[in-house]
GROMACS .gro file of N, CA and C in nm:
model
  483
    1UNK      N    1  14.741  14.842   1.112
    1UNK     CA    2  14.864  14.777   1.070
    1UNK      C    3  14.965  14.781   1.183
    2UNK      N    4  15.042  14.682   1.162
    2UNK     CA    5  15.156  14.676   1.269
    2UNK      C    6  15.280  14.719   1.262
    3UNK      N    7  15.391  14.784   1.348
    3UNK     CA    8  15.473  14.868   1.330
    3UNK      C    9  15.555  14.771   1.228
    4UNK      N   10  15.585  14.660   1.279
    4UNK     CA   11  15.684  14.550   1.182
    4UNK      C   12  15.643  14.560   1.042
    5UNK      N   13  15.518  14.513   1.050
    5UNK     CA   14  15.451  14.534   0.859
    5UNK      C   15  15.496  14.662   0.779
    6UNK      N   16  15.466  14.807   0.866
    6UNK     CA   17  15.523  14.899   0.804
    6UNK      C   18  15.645  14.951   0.803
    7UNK      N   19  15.724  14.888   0.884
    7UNK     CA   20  15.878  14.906   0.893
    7UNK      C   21  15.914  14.793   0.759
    8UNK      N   22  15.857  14.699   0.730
    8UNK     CA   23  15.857  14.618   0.592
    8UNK      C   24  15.827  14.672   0.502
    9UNK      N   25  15.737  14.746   0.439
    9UNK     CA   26  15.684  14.835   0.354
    9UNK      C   27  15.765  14.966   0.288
   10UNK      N   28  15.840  14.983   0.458
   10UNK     CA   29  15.873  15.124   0.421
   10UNK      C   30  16.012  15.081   0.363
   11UNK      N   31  16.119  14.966   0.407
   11UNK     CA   32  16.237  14.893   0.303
   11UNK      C   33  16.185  14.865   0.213
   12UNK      N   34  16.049  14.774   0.204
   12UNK     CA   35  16.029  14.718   0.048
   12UNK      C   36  16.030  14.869  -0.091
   13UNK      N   37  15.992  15.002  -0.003
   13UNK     CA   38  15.972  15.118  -0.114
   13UNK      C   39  16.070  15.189  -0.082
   14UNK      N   40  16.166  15.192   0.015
   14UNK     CA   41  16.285  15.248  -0.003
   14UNK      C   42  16.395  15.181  -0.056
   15UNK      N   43  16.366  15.087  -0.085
   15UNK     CA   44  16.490  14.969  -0.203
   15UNK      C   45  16.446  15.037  -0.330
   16UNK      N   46  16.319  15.034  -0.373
   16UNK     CA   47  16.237  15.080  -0.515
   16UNK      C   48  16.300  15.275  -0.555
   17UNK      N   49  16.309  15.322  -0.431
   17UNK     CA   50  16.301  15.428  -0.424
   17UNK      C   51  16.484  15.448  -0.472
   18UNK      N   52  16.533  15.386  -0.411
   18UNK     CA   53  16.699  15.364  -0.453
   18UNK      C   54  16.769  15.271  -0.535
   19UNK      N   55  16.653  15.243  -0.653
   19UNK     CA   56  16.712  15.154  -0.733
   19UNK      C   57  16.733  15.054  -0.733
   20UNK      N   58  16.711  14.943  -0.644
   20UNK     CA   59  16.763  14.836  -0.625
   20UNK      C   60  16.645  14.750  -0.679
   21UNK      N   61  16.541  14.773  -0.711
   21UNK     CA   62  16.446  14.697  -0.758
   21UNK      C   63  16.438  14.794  -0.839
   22UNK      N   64  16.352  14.750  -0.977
   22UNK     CA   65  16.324  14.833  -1.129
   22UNK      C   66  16.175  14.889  -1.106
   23UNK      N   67  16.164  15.004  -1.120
   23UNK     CA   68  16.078  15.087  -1.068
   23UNK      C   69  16.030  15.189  -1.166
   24UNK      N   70  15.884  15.135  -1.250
   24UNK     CA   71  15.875  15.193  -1.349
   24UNK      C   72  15.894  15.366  -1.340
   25UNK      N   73  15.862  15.401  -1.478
   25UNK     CA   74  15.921  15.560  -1.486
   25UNK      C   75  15.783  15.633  -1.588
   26UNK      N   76  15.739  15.541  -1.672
   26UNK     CA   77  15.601  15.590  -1.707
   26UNK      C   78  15.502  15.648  -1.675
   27UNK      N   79  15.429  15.698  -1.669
   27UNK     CA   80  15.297  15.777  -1.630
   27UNK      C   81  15.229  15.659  -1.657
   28UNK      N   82  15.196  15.577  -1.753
   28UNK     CA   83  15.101  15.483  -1.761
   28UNK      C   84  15.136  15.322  -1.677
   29UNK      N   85  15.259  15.338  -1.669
   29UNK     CA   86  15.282  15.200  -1.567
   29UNK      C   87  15.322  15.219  -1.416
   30UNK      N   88  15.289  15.326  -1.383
   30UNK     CA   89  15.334  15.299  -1.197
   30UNK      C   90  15.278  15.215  -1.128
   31UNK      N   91  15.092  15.225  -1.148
   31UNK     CA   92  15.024  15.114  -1.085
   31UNK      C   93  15.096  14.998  -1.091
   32UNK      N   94  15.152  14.937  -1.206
   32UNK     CA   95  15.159  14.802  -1.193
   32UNK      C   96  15.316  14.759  -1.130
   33UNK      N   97  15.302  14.649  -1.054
   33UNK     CA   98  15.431  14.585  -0.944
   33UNK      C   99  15.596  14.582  -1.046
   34UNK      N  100  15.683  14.623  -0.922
   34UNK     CA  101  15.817  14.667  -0.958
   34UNK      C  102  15.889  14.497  -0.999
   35UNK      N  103  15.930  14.479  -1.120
   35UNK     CA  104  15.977  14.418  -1.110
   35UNK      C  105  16.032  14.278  -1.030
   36UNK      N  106  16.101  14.329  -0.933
   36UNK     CA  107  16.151  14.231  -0.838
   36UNK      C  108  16.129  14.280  -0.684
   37UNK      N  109  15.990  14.264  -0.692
   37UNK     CA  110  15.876  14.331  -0.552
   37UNK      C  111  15.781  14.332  -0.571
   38UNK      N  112  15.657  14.297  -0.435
   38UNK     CA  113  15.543  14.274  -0.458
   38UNK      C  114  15.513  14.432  -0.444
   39UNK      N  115  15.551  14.520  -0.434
   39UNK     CA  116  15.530  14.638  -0.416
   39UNK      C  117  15.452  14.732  -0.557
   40UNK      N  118  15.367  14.773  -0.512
   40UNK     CA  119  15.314  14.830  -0.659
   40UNK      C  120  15.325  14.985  -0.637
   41UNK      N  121  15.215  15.065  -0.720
   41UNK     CA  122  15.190  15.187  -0.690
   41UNK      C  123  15.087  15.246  -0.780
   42UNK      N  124  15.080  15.328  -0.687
   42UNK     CA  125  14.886  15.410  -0.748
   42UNK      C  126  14.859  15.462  -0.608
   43UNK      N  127  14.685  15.449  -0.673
   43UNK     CA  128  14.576  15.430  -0.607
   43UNK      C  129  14.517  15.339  -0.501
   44UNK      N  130  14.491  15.377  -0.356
   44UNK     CA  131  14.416  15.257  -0.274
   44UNK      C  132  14.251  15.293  -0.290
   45UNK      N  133  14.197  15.223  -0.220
   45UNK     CA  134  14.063  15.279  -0.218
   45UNK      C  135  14.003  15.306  -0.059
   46UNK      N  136  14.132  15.354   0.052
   46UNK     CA  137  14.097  15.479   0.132
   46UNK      C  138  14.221  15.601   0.152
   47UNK      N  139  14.279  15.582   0.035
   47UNK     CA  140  14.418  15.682   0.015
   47UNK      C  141  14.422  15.710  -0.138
   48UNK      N  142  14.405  15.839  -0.185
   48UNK     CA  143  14.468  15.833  -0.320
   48UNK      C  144  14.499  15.989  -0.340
   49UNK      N  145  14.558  15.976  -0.457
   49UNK     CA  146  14.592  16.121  -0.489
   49UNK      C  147  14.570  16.153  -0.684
   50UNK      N  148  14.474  16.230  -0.696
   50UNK     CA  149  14.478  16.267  -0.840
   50UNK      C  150  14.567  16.366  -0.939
   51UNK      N  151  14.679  16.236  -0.972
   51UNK     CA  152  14.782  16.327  -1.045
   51UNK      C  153  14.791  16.355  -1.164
   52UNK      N  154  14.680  16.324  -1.286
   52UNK     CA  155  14.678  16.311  -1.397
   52UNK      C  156  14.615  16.471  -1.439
   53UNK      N  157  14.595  16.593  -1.351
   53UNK     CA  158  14.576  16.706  -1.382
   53UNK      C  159  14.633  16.777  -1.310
   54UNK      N  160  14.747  16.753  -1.244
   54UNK     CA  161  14.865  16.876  -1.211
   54UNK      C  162  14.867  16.975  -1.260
   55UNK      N  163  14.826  17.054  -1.238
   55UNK     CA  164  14.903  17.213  -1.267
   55UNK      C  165  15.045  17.264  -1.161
   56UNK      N  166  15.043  17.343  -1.245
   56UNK     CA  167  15.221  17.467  -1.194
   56UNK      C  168  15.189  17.552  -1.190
   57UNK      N  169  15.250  17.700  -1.140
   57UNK     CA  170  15.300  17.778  -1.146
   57UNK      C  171  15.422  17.801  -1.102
   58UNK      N  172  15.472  17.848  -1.244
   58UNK     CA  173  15.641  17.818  -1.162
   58UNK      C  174  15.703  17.735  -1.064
   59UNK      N  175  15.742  17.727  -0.919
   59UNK     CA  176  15.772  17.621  -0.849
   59UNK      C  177  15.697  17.567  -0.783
   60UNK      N  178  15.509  17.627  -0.806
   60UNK     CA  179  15.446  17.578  -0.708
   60UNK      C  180  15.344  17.464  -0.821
   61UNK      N  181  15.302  17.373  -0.710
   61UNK     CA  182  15.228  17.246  -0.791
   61UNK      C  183  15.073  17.216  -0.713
   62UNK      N  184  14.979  17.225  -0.822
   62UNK     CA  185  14.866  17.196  -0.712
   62UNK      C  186  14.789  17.072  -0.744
   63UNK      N  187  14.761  17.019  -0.670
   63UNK     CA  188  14.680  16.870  -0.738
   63UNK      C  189  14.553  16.874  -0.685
   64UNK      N  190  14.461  16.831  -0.773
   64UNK     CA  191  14.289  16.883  -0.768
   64UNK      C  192  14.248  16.792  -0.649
   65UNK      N  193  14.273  16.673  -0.556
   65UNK     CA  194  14.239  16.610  -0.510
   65UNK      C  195  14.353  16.552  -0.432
   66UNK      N  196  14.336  16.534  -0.296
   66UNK     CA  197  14.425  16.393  -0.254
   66UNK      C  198  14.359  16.388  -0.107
   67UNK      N  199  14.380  16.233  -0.126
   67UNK     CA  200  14.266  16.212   0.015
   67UNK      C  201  14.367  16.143   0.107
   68UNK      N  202  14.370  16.140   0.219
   68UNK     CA  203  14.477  16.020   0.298
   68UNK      C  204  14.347  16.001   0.445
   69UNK      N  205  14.383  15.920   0.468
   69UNK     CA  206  14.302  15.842   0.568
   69UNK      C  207  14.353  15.899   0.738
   70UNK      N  208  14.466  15.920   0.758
   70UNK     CA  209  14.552  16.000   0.882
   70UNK      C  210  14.601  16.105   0.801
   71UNK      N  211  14.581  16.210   0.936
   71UNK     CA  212  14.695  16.316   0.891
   71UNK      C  213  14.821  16.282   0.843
   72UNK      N  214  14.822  16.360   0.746
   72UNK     CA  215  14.942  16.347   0.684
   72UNK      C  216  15.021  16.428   0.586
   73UNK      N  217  15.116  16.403   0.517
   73UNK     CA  218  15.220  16.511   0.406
   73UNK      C  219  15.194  16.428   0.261
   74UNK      N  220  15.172  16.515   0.180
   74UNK     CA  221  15.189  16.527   0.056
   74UNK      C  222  15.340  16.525  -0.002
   75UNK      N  223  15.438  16.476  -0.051
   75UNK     CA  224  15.539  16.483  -0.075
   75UNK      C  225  15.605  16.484  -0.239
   76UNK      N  226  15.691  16.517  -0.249
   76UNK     CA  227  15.771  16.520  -0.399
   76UNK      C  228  15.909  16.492  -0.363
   77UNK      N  229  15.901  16.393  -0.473
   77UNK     CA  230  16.066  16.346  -0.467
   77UNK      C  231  16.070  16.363  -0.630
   78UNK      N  232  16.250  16.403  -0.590
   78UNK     CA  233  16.319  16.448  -0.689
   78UNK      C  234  16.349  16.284  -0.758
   79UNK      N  235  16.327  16.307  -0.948
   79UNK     CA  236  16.448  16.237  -0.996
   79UNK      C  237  16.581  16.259  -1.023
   80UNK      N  238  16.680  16.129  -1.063
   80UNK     CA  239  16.817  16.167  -1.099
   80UNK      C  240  16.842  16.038  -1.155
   81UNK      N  241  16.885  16.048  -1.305
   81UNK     CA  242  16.918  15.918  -1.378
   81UNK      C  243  16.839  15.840  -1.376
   82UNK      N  244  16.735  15.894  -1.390
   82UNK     CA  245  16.581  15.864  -1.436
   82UNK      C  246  16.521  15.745  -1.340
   83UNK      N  247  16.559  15.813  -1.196
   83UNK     CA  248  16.516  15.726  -1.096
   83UNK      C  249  16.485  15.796  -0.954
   84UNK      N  250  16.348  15.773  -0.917
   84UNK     CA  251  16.328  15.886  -0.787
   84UNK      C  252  16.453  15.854  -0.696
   85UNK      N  253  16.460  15.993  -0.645
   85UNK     CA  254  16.579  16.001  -0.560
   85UNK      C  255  16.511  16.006  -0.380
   86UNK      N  256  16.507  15.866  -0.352
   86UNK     CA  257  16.422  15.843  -0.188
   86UNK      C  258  16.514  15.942  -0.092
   87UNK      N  259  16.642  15.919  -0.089
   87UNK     CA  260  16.698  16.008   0.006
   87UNK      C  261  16.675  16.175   0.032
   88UNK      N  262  16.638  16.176  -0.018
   88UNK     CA  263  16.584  16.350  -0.026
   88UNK      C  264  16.406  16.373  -0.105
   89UNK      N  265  16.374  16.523  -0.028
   89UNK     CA  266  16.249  16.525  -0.123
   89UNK      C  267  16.248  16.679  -0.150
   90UNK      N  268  16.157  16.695  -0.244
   90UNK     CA  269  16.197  16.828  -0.308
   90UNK      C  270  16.083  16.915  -0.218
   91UNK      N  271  15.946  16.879  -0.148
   91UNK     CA  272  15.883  17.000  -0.122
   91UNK      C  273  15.734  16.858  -0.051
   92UNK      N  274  15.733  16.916   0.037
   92UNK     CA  275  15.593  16.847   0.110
   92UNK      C  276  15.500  16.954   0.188
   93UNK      N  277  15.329  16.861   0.187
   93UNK     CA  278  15.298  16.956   0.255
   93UNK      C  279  15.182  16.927   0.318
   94UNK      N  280  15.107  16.944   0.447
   94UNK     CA  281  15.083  16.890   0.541
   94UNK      C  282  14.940  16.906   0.443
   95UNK      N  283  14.862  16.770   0.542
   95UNK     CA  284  14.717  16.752   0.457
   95UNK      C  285  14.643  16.693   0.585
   96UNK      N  286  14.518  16.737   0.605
   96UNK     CA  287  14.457  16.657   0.727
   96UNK      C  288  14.421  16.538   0.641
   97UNK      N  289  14.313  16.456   0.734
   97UNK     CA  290  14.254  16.327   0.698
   97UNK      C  291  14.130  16.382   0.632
   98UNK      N  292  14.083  16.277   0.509
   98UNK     CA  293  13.970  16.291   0.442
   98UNK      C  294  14.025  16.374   0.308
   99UNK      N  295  13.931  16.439   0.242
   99UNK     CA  296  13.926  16.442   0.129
   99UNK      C  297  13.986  16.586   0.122
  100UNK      N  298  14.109  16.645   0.047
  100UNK     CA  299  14.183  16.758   0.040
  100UNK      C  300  14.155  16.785  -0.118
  101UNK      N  301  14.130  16.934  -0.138
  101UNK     CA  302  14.107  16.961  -0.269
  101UNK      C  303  14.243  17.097  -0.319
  102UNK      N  304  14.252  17.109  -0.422
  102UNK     CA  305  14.377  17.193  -0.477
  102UNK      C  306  14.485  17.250  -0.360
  103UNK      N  307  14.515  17.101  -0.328
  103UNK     CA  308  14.675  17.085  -0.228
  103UNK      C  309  14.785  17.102  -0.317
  104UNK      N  310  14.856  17.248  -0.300
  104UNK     CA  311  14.962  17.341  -0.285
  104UNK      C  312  15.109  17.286  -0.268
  105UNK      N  313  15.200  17.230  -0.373
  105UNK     CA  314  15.336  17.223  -0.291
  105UNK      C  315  15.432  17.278  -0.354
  106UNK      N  316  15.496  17.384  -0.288
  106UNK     CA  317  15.598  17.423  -0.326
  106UNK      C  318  15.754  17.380  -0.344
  107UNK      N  319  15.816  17.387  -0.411
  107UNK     CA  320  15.917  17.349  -0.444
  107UNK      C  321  16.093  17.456  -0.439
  108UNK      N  322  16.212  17.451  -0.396
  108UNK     CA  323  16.258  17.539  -0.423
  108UNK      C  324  16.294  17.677  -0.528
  109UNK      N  325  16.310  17.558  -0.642
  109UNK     CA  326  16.291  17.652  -0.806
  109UNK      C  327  16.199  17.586  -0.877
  110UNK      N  328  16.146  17.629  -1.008
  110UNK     CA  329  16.053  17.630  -1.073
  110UNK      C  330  16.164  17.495  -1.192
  111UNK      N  331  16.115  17.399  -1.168
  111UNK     CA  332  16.188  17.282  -1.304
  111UNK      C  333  16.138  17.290  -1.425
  112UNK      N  334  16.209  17.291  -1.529
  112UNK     CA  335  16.164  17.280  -1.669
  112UNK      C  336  16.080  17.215  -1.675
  113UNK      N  337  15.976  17.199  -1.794
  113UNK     CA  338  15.880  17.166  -1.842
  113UNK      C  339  15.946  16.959  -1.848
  114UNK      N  340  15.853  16.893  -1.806
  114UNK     CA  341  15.871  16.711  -1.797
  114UNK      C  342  16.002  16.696  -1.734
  115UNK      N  343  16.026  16.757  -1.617
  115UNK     CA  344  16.105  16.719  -1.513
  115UNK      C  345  16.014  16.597  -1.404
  116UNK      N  346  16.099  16.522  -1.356
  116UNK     CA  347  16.034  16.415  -1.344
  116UNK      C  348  15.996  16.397  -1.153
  117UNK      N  349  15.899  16.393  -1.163
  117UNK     CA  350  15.847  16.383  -0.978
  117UNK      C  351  15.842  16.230  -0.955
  118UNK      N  352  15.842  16.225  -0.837
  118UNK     CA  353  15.736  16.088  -0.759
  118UNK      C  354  15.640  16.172  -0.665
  119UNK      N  355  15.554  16.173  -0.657
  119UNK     CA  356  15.414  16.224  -0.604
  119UNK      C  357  15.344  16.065  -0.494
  120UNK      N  358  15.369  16.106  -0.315
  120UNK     CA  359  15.339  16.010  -0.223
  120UNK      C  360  15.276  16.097  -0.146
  121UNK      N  361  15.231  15.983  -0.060
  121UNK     CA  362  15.191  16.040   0.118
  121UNK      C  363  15.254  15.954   0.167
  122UNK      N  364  15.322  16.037   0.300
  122UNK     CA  365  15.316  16.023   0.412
  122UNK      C  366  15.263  16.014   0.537
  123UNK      N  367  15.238  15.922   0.612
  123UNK     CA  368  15.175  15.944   0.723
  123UNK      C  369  15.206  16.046   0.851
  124UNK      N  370  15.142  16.162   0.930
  124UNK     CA  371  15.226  16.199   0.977
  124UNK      C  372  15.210  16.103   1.161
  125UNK      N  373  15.326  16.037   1.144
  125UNK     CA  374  15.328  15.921   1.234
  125UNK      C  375  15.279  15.983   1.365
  126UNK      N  376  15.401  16.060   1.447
  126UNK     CA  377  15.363  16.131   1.563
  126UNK      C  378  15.262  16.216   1.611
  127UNK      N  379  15.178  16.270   1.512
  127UNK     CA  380  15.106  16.393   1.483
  127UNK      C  381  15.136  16.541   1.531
  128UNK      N  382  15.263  16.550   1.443
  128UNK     CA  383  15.324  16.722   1.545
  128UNK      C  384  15.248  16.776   1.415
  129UNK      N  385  15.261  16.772   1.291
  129UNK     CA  386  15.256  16.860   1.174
  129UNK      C  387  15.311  16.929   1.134
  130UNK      N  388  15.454  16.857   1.192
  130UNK     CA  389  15.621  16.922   1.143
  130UNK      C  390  15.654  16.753   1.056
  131UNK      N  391  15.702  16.752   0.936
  131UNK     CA  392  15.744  16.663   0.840
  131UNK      C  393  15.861  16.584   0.900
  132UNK      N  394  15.877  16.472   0.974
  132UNK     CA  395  16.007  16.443   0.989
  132UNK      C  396  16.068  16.317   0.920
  133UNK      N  397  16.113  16.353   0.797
  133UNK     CA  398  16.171  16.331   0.730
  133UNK      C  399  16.362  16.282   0.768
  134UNK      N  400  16.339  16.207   0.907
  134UNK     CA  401  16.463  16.185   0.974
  134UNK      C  402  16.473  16.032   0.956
  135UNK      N  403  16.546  15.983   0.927
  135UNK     CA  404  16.599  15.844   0.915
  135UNK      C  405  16.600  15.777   1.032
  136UNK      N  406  16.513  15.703   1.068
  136UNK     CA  407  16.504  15.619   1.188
  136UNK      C  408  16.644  15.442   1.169
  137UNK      N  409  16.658  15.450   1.070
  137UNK     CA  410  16.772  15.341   1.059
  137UNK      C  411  16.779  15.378   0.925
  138UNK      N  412  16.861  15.295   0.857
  138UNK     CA  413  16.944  15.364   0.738
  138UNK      C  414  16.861  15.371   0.582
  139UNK      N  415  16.751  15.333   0.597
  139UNK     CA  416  16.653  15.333   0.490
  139UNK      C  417  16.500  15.403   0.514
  140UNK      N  418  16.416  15.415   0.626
  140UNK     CA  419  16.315  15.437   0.732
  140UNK      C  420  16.349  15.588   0.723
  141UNK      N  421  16.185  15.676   0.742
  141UNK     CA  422  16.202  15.777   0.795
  141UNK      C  423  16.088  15.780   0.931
  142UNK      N  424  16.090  15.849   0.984
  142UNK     CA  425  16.005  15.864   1.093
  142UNK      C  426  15.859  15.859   1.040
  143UNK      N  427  15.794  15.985   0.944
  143UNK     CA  428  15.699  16.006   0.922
  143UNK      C  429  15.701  15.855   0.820
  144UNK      N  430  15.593  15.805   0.805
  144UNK     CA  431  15.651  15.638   0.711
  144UNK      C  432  15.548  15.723   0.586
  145UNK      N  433  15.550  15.602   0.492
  145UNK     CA  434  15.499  15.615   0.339
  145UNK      C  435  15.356  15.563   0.401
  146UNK      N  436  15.261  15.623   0.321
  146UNK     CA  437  15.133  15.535   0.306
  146UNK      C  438  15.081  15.379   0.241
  147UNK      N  439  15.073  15.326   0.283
  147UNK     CA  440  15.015  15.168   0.188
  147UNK      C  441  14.908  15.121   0.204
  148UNK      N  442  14.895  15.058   0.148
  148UNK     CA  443  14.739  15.023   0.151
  148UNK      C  444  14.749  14.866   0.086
  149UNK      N  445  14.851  14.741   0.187
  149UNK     CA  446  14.840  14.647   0.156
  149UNK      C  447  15.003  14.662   0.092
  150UNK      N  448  14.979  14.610  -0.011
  150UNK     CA  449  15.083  14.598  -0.122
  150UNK      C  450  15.164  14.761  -0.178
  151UNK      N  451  15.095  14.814  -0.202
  151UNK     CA  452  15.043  14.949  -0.276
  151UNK      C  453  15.064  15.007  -0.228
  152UNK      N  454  15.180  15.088  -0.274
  152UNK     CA  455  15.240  15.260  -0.199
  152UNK      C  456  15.148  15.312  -0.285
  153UNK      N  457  15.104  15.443  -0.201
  153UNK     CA  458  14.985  15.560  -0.250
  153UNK      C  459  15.098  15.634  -0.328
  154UNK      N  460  15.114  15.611  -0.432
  154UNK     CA  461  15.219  15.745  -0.523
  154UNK      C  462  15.177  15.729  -0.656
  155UNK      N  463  15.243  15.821  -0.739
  155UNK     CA  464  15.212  15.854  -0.899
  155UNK      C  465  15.385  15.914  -0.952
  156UNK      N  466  15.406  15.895  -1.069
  156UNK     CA  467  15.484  15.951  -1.115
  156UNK      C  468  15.458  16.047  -1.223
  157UNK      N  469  15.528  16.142  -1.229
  157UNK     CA  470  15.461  16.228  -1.358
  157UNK      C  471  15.558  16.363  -1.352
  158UNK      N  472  15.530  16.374  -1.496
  158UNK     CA  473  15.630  16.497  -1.557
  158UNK      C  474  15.556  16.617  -1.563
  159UNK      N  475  15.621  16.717  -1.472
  159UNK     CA  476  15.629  16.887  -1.477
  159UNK      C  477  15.525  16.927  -1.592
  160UNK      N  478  15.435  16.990  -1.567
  160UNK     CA  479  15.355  17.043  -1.683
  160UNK      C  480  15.421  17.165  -1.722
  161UNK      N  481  15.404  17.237  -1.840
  161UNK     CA  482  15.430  17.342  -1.903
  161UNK      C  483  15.396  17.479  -1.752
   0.00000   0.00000   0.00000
């Protein structure tokens, strides 16, 4: 892919990410496209992440599976007014390429039970395996989102017990 395409990608899901397009909130509708964007979300078929058996402990979260194609971060973004909050993320965590099994992310505090995540990858662009999570212009971060075409690699889903 080309830097332009994903510098497109990464506005088309940081508009979604800040509300400006309607961006489902369901567990059963993320796959399908935001409203007013060709932008969808899920599953690709050389990036995915299995979020439908999350476990917790207290602030930590482990997910049985997630594969990314480049090194890369596992990430959690916070909601607020029942809308992921892109400008900030609550806890990421580095993942090589290929197939990762019960990937670990910690979080500052432990959230009540159906507190609400966005669950992505990141690519880690540069390859330090430091998260940089720095704003390259006013929407863009350095490390970019994963896609796969149309399709940001993410899930949404509520805090298990």
């Amino acid at each position: 892919m080309n830097t332009p395409f994903l510098r497109i990608c990464a506005v088309m899901i940081s508009l979604a990410l800040h509300g400006c397009v309607a961006t489902p909130v369901s567990e059963d509708i993320p796959s399908g496209a935001a409203a007013q964007s060709s932008v969808t979300f899920g599953d690709g078929e050389k990036n995915w992440i299995v979020a439908d058996d999350v476990t917790r402990n207290g602030a930590r979260f482990t997910f049985s599976e997630v594969h990314i194609q480049n090194n890369g971060w596992l990430v959690l973004h916070p909601f607020k007014d029942g809308k992921p909050v892109g400008e900030i993320y609550a806890g990421a965590t580095y993942i090589s390429s290929g197939t990762n099994t019960n990937v670990e992310i910690s979080i500052a505090q432990a959230p009540a039970p159906g507190t609400m995540f966005l669950v992505m990858l990141h690519q880690d662009v540069n390859e330090n395996r430091a998260f940089d999570f720095v704003f390259v212009d006013e929407r863009n971060v350095l490390d970019e989102a994963v896609f796969e075409g149309n399709k940001m690699i993410s899930h949404v889903f509520a805090t298990p017990e």
